[in-house]
Coordinates of C-alpha atoms in Angstrom, one line a residue:
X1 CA -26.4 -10.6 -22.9
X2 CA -25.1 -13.7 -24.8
X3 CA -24.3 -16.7 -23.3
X4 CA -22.4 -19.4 -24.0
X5 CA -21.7 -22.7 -22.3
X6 CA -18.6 -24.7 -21.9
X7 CA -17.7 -27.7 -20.6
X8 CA -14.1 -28.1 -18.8
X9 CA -13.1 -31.0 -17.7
X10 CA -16.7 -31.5 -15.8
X11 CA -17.3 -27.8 -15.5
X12 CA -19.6 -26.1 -17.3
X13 CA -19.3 -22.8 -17.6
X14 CA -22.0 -20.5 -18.4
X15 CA -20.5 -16.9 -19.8
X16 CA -22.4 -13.7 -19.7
X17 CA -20.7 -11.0 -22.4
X18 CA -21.7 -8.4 -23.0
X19 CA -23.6 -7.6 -26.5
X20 CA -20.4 -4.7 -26.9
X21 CA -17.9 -7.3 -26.9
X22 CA -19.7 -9.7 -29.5
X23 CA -20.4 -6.5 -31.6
X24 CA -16.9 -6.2 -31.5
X25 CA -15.7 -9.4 -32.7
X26 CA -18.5 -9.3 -35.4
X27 CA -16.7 -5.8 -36.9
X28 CA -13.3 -8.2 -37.0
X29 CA -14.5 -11.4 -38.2
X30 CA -16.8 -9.5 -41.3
X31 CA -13.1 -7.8 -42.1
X32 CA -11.3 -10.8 -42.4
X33 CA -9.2 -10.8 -39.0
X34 CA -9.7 -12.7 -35.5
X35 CA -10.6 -11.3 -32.6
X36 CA -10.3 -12.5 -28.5
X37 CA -11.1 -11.6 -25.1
X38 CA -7.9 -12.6 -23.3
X39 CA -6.8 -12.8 -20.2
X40 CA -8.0 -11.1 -16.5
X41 CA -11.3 -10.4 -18.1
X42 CA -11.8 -14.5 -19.3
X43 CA -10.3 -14.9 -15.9
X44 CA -12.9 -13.2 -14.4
X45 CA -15.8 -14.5 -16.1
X46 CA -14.8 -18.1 -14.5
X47 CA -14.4 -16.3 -10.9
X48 CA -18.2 -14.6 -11.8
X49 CA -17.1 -11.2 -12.0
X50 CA -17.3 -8.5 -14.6
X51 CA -14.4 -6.3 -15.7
X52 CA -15.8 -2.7 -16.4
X53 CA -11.8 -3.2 -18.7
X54 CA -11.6 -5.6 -21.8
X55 CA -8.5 -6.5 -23.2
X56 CA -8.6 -8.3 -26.8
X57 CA -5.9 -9.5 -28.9
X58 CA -6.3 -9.8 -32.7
X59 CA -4.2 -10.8 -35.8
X60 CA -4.6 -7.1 -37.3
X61 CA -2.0 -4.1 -37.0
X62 CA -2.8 -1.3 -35.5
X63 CA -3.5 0.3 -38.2
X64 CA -6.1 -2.1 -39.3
X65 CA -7.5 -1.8 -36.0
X66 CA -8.0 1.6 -36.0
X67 CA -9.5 1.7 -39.5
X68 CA -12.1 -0.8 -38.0
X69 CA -13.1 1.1 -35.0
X70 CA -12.6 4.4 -35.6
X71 CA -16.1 5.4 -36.1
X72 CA -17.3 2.8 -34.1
X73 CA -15.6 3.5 -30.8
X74 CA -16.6 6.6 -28.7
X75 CA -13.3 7.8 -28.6
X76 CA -10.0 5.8 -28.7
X77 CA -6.1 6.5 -28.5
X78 CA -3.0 5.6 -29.8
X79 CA -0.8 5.9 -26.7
X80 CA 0.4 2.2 -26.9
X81 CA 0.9 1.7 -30.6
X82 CA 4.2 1.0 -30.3
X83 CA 3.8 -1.9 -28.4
X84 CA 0.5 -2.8 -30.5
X85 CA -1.9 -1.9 -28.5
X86 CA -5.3 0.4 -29.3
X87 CA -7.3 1.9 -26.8
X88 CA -10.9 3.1 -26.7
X89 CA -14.1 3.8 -24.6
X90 CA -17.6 2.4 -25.7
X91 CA -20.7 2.3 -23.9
X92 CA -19.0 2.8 -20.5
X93 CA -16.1 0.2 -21.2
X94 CA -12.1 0.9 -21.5
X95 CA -11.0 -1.2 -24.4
X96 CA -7.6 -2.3 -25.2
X97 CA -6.9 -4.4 -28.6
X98 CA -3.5 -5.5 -29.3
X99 CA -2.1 -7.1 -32.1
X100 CA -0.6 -10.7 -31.2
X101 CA 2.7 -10.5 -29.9
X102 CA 5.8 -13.2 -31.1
X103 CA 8.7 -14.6 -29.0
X104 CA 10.7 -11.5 -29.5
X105 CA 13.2 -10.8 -26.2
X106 CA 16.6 -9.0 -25.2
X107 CA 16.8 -10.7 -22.4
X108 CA 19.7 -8.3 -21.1
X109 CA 17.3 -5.8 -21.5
X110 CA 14.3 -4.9 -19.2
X111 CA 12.0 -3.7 -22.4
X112 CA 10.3 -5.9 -24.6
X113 CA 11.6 -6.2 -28.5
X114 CA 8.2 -5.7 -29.9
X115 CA 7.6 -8.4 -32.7
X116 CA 3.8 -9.3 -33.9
X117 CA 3.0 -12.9 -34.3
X118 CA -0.1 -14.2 -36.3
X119 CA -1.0 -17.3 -33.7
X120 CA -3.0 -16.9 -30.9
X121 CA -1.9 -19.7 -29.1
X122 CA 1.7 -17.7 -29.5
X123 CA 0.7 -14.9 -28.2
X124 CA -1.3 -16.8 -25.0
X125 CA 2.3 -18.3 -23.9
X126 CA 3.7 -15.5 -23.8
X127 CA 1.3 -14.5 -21.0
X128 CA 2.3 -14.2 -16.9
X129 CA 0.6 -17.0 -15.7
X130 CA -1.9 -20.0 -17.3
X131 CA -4.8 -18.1 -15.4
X132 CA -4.5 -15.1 -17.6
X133 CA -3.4 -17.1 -20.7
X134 CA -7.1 -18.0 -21.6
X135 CA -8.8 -16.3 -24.2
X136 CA -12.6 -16.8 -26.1
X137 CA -12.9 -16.2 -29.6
X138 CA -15.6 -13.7 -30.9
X139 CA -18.3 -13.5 -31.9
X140 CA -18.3 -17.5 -31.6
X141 CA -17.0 -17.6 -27.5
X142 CA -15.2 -20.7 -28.1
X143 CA -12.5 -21.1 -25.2
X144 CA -9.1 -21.6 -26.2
X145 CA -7.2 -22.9 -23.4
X146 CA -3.9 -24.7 -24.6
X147 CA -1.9 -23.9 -21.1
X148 CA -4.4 -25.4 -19.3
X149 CA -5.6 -22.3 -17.5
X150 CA -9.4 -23.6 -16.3
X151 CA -7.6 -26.3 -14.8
X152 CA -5.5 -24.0 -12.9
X153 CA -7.8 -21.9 -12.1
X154 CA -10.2 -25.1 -10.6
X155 CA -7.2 -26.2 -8.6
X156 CA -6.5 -22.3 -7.2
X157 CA -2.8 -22.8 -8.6
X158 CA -0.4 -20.0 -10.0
X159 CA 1.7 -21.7 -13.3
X160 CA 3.3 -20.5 -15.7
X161 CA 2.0 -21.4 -19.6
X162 CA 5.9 -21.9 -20.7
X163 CA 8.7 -22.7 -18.1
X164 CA 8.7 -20.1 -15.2
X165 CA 12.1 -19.0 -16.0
X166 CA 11.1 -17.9 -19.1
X167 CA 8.1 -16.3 -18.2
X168 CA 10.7 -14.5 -15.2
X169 CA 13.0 -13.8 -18.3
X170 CA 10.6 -11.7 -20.4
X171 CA 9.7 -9.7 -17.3
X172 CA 11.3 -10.3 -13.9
X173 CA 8.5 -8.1 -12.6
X174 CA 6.2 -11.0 -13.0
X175 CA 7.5 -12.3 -9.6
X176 CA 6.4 -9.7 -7.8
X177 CA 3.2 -10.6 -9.7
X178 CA 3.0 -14.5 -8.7
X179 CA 3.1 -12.8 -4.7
X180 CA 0.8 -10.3 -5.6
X181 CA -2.0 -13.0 -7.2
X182 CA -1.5 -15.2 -4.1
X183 CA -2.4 -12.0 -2.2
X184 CA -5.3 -11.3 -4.1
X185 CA -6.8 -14.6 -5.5
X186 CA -5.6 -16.8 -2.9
X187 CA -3.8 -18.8 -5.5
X188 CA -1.0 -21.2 -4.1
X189 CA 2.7 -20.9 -6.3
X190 CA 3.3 -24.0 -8.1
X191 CA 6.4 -25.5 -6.6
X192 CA 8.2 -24.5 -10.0
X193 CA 7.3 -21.3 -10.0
X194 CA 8.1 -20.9 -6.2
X195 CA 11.9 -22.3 -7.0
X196 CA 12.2 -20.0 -10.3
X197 CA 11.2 -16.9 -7.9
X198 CA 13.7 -18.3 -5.9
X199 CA 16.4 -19.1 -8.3
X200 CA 16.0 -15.3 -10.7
X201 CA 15.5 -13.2 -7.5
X202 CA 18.2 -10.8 -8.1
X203 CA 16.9 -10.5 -11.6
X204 CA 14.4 -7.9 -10.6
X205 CA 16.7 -5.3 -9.8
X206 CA 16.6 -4.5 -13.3
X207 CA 12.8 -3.6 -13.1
X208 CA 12.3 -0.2 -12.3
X209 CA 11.2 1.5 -8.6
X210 CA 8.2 3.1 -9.9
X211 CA 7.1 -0.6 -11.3
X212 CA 8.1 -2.9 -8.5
X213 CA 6.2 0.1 -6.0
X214 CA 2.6 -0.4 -8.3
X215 CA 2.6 -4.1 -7.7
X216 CA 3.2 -4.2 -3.6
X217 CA 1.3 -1.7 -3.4
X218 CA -1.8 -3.6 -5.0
X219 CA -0.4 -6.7 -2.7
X220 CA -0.4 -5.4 0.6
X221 CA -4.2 -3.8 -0.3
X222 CA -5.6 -7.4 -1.3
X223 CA -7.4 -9.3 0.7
X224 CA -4.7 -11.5 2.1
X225 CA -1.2 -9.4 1.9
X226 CA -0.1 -11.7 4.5
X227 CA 0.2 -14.6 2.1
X228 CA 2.0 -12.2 -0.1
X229 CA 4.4 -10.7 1.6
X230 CA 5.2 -14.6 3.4
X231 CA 5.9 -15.4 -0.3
X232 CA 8.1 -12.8 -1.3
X233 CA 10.6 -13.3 1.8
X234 CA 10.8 -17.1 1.5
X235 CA 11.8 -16.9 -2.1
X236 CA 14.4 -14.3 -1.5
X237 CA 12.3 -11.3 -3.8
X238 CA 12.3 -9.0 -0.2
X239 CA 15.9 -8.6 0.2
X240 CA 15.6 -6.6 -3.0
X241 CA 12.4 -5.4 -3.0
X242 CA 12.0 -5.3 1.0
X243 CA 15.0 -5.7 3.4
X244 CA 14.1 -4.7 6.3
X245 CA 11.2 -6.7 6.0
X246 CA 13.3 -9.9 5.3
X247 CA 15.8 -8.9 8.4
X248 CA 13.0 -8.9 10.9
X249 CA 13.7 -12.6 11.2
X250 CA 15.8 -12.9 14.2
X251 CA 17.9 -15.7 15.0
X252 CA 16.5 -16.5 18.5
X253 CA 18.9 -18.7 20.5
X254 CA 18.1 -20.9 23.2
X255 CA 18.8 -18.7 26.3
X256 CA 16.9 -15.4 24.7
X257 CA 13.3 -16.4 24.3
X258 CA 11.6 -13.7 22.9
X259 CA 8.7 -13.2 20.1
X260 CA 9.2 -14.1 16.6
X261 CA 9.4 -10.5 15.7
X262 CA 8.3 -11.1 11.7
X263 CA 5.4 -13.6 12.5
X264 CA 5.0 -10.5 14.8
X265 CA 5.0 -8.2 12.2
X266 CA 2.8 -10.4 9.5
X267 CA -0.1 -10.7 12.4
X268 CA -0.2 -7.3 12.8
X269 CA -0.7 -6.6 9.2
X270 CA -3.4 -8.8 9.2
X271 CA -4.7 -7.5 12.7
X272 CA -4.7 -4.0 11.3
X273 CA -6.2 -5.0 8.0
X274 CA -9.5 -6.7 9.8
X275 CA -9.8 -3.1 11.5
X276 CA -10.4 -0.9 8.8
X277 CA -13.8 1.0 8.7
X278 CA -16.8 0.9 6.0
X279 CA -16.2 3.3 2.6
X280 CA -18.1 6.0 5.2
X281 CA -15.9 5.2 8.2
X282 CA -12.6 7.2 9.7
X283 CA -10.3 4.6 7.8
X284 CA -12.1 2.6 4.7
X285 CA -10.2 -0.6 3.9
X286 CA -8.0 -1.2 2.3
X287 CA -5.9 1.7 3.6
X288 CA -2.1 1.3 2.5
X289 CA -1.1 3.4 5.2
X290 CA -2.3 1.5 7.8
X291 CA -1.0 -1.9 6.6
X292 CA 2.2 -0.1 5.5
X293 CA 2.8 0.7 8.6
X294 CA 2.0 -2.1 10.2
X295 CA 4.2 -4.4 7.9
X296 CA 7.1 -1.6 8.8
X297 CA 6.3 -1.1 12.8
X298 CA 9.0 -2.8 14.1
X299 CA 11.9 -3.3 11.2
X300 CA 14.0 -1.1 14.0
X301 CA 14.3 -3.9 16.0
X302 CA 16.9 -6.0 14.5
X303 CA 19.2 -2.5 14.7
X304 CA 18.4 -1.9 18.4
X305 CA 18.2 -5.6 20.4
X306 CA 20.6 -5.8 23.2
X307 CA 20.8 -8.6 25.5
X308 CA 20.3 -7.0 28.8
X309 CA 22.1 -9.0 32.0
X310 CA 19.6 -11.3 33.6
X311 CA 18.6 -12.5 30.3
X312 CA 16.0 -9.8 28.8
X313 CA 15.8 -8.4 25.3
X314 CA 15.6 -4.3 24.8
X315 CA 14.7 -2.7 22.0
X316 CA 15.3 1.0 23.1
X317 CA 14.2 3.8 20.1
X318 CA 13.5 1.0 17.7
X319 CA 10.4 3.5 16.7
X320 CA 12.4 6.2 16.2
X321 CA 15.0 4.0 14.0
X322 CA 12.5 2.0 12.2
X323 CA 10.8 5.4 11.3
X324 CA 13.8 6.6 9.7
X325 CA 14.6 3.1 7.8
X326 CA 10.9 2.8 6.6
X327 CA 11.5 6.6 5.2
X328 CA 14.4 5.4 3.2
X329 CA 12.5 2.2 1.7
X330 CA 9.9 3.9 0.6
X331 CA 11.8 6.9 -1.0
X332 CA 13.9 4.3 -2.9
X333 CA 10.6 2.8 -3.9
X334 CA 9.8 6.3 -5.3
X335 CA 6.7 6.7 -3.0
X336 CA 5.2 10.2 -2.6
X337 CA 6.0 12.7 0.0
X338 CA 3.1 12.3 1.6
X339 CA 2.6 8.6 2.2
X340 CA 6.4 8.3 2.9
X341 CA 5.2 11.2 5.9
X342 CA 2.1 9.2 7.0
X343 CA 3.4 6.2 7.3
X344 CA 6.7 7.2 9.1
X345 CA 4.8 9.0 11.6
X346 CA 2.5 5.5 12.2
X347 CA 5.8 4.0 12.8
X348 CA 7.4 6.8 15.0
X349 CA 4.3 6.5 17.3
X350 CA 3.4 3.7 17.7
X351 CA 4.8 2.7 21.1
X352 CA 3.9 5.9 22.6
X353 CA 0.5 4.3 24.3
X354 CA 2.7 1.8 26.3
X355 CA 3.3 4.9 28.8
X356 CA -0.5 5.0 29.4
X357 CA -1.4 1.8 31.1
X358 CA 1.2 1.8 33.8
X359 CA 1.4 5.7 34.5
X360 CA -1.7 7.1 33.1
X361 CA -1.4 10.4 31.3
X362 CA -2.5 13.7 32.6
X363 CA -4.5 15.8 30.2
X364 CA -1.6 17.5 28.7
X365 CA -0.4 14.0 27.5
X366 CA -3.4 13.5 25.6
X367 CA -3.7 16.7 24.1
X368 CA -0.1 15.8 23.0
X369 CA -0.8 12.1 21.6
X370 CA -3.8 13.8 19.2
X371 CA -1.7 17.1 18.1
X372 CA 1.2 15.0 17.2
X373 CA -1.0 12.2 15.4
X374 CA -3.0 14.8 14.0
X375 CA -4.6 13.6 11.0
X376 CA -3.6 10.1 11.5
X377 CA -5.0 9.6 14.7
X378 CA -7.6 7.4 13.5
X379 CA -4.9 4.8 12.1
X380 CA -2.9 5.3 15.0
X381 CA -5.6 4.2 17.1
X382 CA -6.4 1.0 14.7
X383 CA -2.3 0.3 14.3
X384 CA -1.9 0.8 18.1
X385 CA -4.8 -2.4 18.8
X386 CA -3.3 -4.2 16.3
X387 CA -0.2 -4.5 18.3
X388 CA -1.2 -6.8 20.7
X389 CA -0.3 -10.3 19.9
X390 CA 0.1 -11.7 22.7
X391 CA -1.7 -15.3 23.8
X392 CA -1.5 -13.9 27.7
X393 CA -5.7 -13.0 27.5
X394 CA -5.1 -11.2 30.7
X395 CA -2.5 -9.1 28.8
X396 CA -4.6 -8.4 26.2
X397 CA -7.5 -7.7 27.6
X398 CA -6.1 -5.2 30.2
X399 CA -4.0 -3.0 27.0
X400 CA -7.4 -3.7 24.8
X401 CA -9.0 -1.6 28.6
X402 CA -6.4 0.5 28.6
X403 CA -7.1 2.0 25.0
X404 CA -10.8 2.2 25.4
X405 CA -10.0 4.2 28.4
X406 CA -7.6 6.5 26.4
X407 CA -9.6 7.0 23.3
X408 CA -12.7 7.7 25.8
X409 CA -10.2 10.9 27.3
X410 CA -9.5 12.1 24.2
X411 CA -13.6 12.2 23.1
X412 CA -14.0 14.1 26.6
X413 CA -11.2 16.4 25.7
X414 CA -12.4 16.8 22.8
X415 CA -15.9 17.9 23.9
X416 CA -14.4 20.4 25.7
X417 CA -12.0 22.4 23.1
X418 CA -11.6 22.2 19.7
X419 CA -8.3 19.7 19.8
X420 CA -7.9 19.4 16.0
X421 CA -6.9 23.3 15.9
X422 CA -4.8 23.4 19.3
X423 CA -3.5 27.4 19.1
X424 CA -2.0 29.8 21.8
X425 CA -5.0 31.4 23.5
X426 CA -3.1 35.0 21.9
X427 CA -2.1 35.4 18.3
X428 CA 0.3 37.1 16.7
X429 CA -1.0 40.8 16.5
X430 CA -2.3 40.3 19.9
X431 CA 1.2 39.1 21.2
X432 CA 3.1 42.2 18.9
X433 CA 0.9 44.9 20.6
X434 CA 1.3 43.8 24.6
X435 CA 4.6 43.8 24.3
X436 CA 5.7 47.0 21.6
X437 CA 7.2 44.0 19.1
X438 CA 7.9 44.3 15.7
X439 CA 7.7 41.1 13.9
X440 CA 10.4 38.8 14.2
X441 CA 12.0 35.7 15.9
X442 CA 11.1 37.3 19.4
X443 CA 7.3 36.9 18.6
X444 CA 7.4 33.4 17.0
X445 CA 9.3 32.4 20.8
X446 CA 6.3 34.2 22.7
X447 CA 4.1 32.1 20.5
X448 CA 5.6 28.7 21.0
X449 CA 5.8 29.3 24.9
X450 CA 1.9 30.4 24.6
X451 CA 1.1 26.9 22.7
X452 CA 2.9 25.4 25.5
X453 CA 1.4 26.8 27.9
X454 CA -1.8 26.0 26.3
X455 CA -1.0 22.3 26.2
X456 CA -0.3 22.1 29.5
X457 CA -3.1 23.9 30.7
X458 CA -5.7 23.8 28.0
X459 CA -7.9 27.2 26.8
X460 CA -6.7 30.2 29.6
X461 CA -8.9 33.0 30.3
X462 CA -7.5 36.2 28.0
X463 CA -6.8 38.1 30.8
X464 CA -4.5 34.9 32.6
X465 CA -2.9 34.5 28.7
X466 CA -1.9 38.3 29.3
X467 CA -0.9 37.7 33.0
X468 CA 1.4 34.8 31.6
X469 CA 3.0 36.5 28.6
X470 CA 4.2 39.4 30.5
X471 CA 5.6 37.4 32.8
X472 CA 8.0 35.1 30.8
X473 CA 8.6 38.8 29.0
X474 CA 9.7 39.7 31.8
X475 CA 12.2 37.0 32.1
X476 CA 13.7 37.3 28.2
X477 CA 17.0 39.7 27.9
X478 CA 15.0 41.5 24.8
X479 CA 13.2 42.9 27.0
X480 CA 15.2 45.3 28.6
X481 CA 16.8 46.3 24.9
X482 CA 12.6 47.1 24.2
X483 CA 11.3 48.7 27.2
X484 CA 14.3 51.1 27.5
X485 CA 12.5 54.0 25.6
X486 CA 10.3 52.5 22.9
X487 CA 9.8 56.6 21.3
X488 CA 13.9 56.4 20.6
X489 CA 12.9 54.9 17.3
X490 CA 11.3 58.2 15.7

């Protein structure tokens, strides 16, 4: 390892690099050209962490750049030429080397005009933010650092190296990246940048879905998505990027005191974050499912609150409403199938334990709660806890009672069938030969009865599964049209 120490501004900074990267720089410097680590990896060296991915930037084309490394690299691609950049593996790292970038922008246009520069400190203000606009030259490690980036980084501030707006210009999707840092670094906005985001909001409608998906994703699964998401409602970004989000701020007038339903919502995020399990638990953290849905679990309400006559607030079917608008979000978002599924379900659900505490549920209801959670019963558990944000301790503690009561029925039910595969005590074949039935729509009826039945009831004996079938036969009008001579059909 080769160290290097700097002093900044009364910090000294002792870098660890790895031989690789100063092997690297050597091959460059003996050719003629300049070579830098830049950005999140120089970033991370000052937070103490590694990056197993090290981006350079150089003075030399792409083609120069491949000429050097070619047979030095383990293997390396050309997918990013176009924009300058290399890519390679060696000794277990994922290089990227691009060639210094110029002021070059359309700004009516959402893609870069790609123009190389031959300045480093060009190509560093060009950069998102100050943090990631630091770079150390190889093989010497000298820091360069004209934007003021250690600073920044000392202070736990998000700037911008030129003015924000400009920054904003080149890529609007950088906004969704000053909410995402503060998620992840716990970096506070630097009032300019908070008023650009502000100001060029609308701008990032030009960025596409599949981008501005990538970046809340990695938001809500830092470590403080709270902080994020706060940021990108105040500044406006969320009624583009997040609407129903935005909307769960109720105007709450004097006579109807009820909960702050997005402080609501933002708590329960964070409620449901602090749950997840170890990497070997039901739900590792972080889950975006979970949060997801948590951010999401009550966007219905704004769609569904009525003032009721004695001065009470209803929310009736905001699950099923806020299921069907979280569905839409994320399919505009361009979210798979499956998550879109997942998380709509969470939000469908999750006010189906409220029944519990006051009525308490006969076994059936159970066995209904797991079969229609089915694989997501873990989170719905986890989301369900979360939930509870009330300051009455009494209230808390007696749903927090409740819960531990209903998730101790469902381990007792579950002891005593297999609940993850609830079927009809009689299958198919076994239904089609009691009753002379060819396949058909007539058997698929027998069967559903025969599941409900079996949800009602749990596992029947086979002979009280017959007993049963042949008498709600009994009661369908096919049967008469069967039994009338079942040897007619030779």
């Amino acid at each position: 390892m080769a160290h290097a120490h700097h002093q900044t501004d009364s910090h000294t900074v002792d870098f660890q690099v790895d031989p690789v990267v100063l092997e690297l720089g050597q091959r460059f410097v003996d050719a003629g050209h300049e070579l830098s680590l830049v950005g999140g990896p120089v970033r991370d060296l000052f937070l103490g962490r590694v990056s197993p991915d090290l981006d350079f930037t150089t003075d030399a084309t792409p083609d120069e750049t491949v000429a050097l490394i070619k047979k030095w690299a383990d293997n390396y691609w050309e997918i990013g030429r176009a924009f300058g950049t290399i890519g390679m593996r060696k000794a277990g790292f994922q290089i990227e080397i691009t060639t210094y970038r110029a002021e070059a922008y359309d700004p009516e246009s959402r893609k870069p005009v790609v123009a190389f520069g031959s300045s480093l400190t060009d190509d560093l203000l060009r950069r998102d933010f100050t943090i990631n606009a630091m770079a150390l030259r190889l093989p010497t490690l000298e820091l360069v650092d004209p934007f003021g980036g250690v600073r920044d980084l000392h202070s736990s501030t998000l700037a911008t190296p030129g003015s924000p707006e400009d920054s904003f210009s080149d890529d609007p999707l950088r906004m969704m990246r000053a909410a995402r840092f503060a998620a992840q670094l716990g970096v506070s906005v630097h009032p300019d940048v908070r008023q650009a985001m502000t100001k060029m909001a609308e701008r990032i409608k030009i960025i596409s879905a599949e981008r501005v998906r990538d970046e809340l994703v990695k938001l809500i699964c830092a470590p403080r998505p709270r902080t994020g998401v706060d940021l990108l409602v105040e500044t406006g970004l969320a009624e583009f990027v997040l609407p129903e989000v935005s909307a769960l701020r109720l105007e709450s007038d004097e006579h109807h005191r009820h909960k702050d339903v997005y402080q609501h919502s933002l708590q329960v995020l964070e409620q449901a974050a602090a749950l997840e399990s170890e990497a070997d638990g039901p739900v590792p953290g972080p889950d975006f499912v979970l949060r997801f849905a948590a951010l999401m679990h009550d966007v219905g309400k704004p769609a569904t609150r009525r003032f009721e006559p004695g001065g009470a607030v209803s929310f009736r079917h905001h699950d099923m409403v806020g299921s069907k608008l979280t569905t839409k979000r994320m399919k505009a978002l361009r979210f798979d199938n499956d998550t879109i599924k997942a998380v709509a379900k969470l939000v469908e659900l999750h006010m189906r334990f409220y029944g519990y505490g006051d009525a308490g549920w006969s076994d059936s209801a159970v066995r209904r709660y797991v079969t229609d959670a089915g694989p997501l019963l873990e989170r719905l558990h986890r989301l369900t806890r979360s939930d509870v944000t009330t300051r009455n301790q009494r209230k808390a503690e007696r749903l927090a009672f409740a819960y531990d009561d209903l998730e101790g029925r469902i381990a007792a039910l579950r002891e005593q069938e297999s609940l993850d595969a609830v079927r009809p005590d009689l299958d198919g074949g076994r239904i089609m030969a009691l009753l002379g039935l060819k396949p058909g729509p007539v058997v698929g009826r027998a069967y559903k009865f025969l599941l409900e039945e079996r949800m009602e009831h749990g596992p029947l004996e086979p002979a009280v599964a017959e007993a049963k079938l042949h008498e709600w036969w009994a009661a369908q009008p096919e049967a008469a049209a069967v039994d009338v001579s079942p040897t007619e059909e030779s």
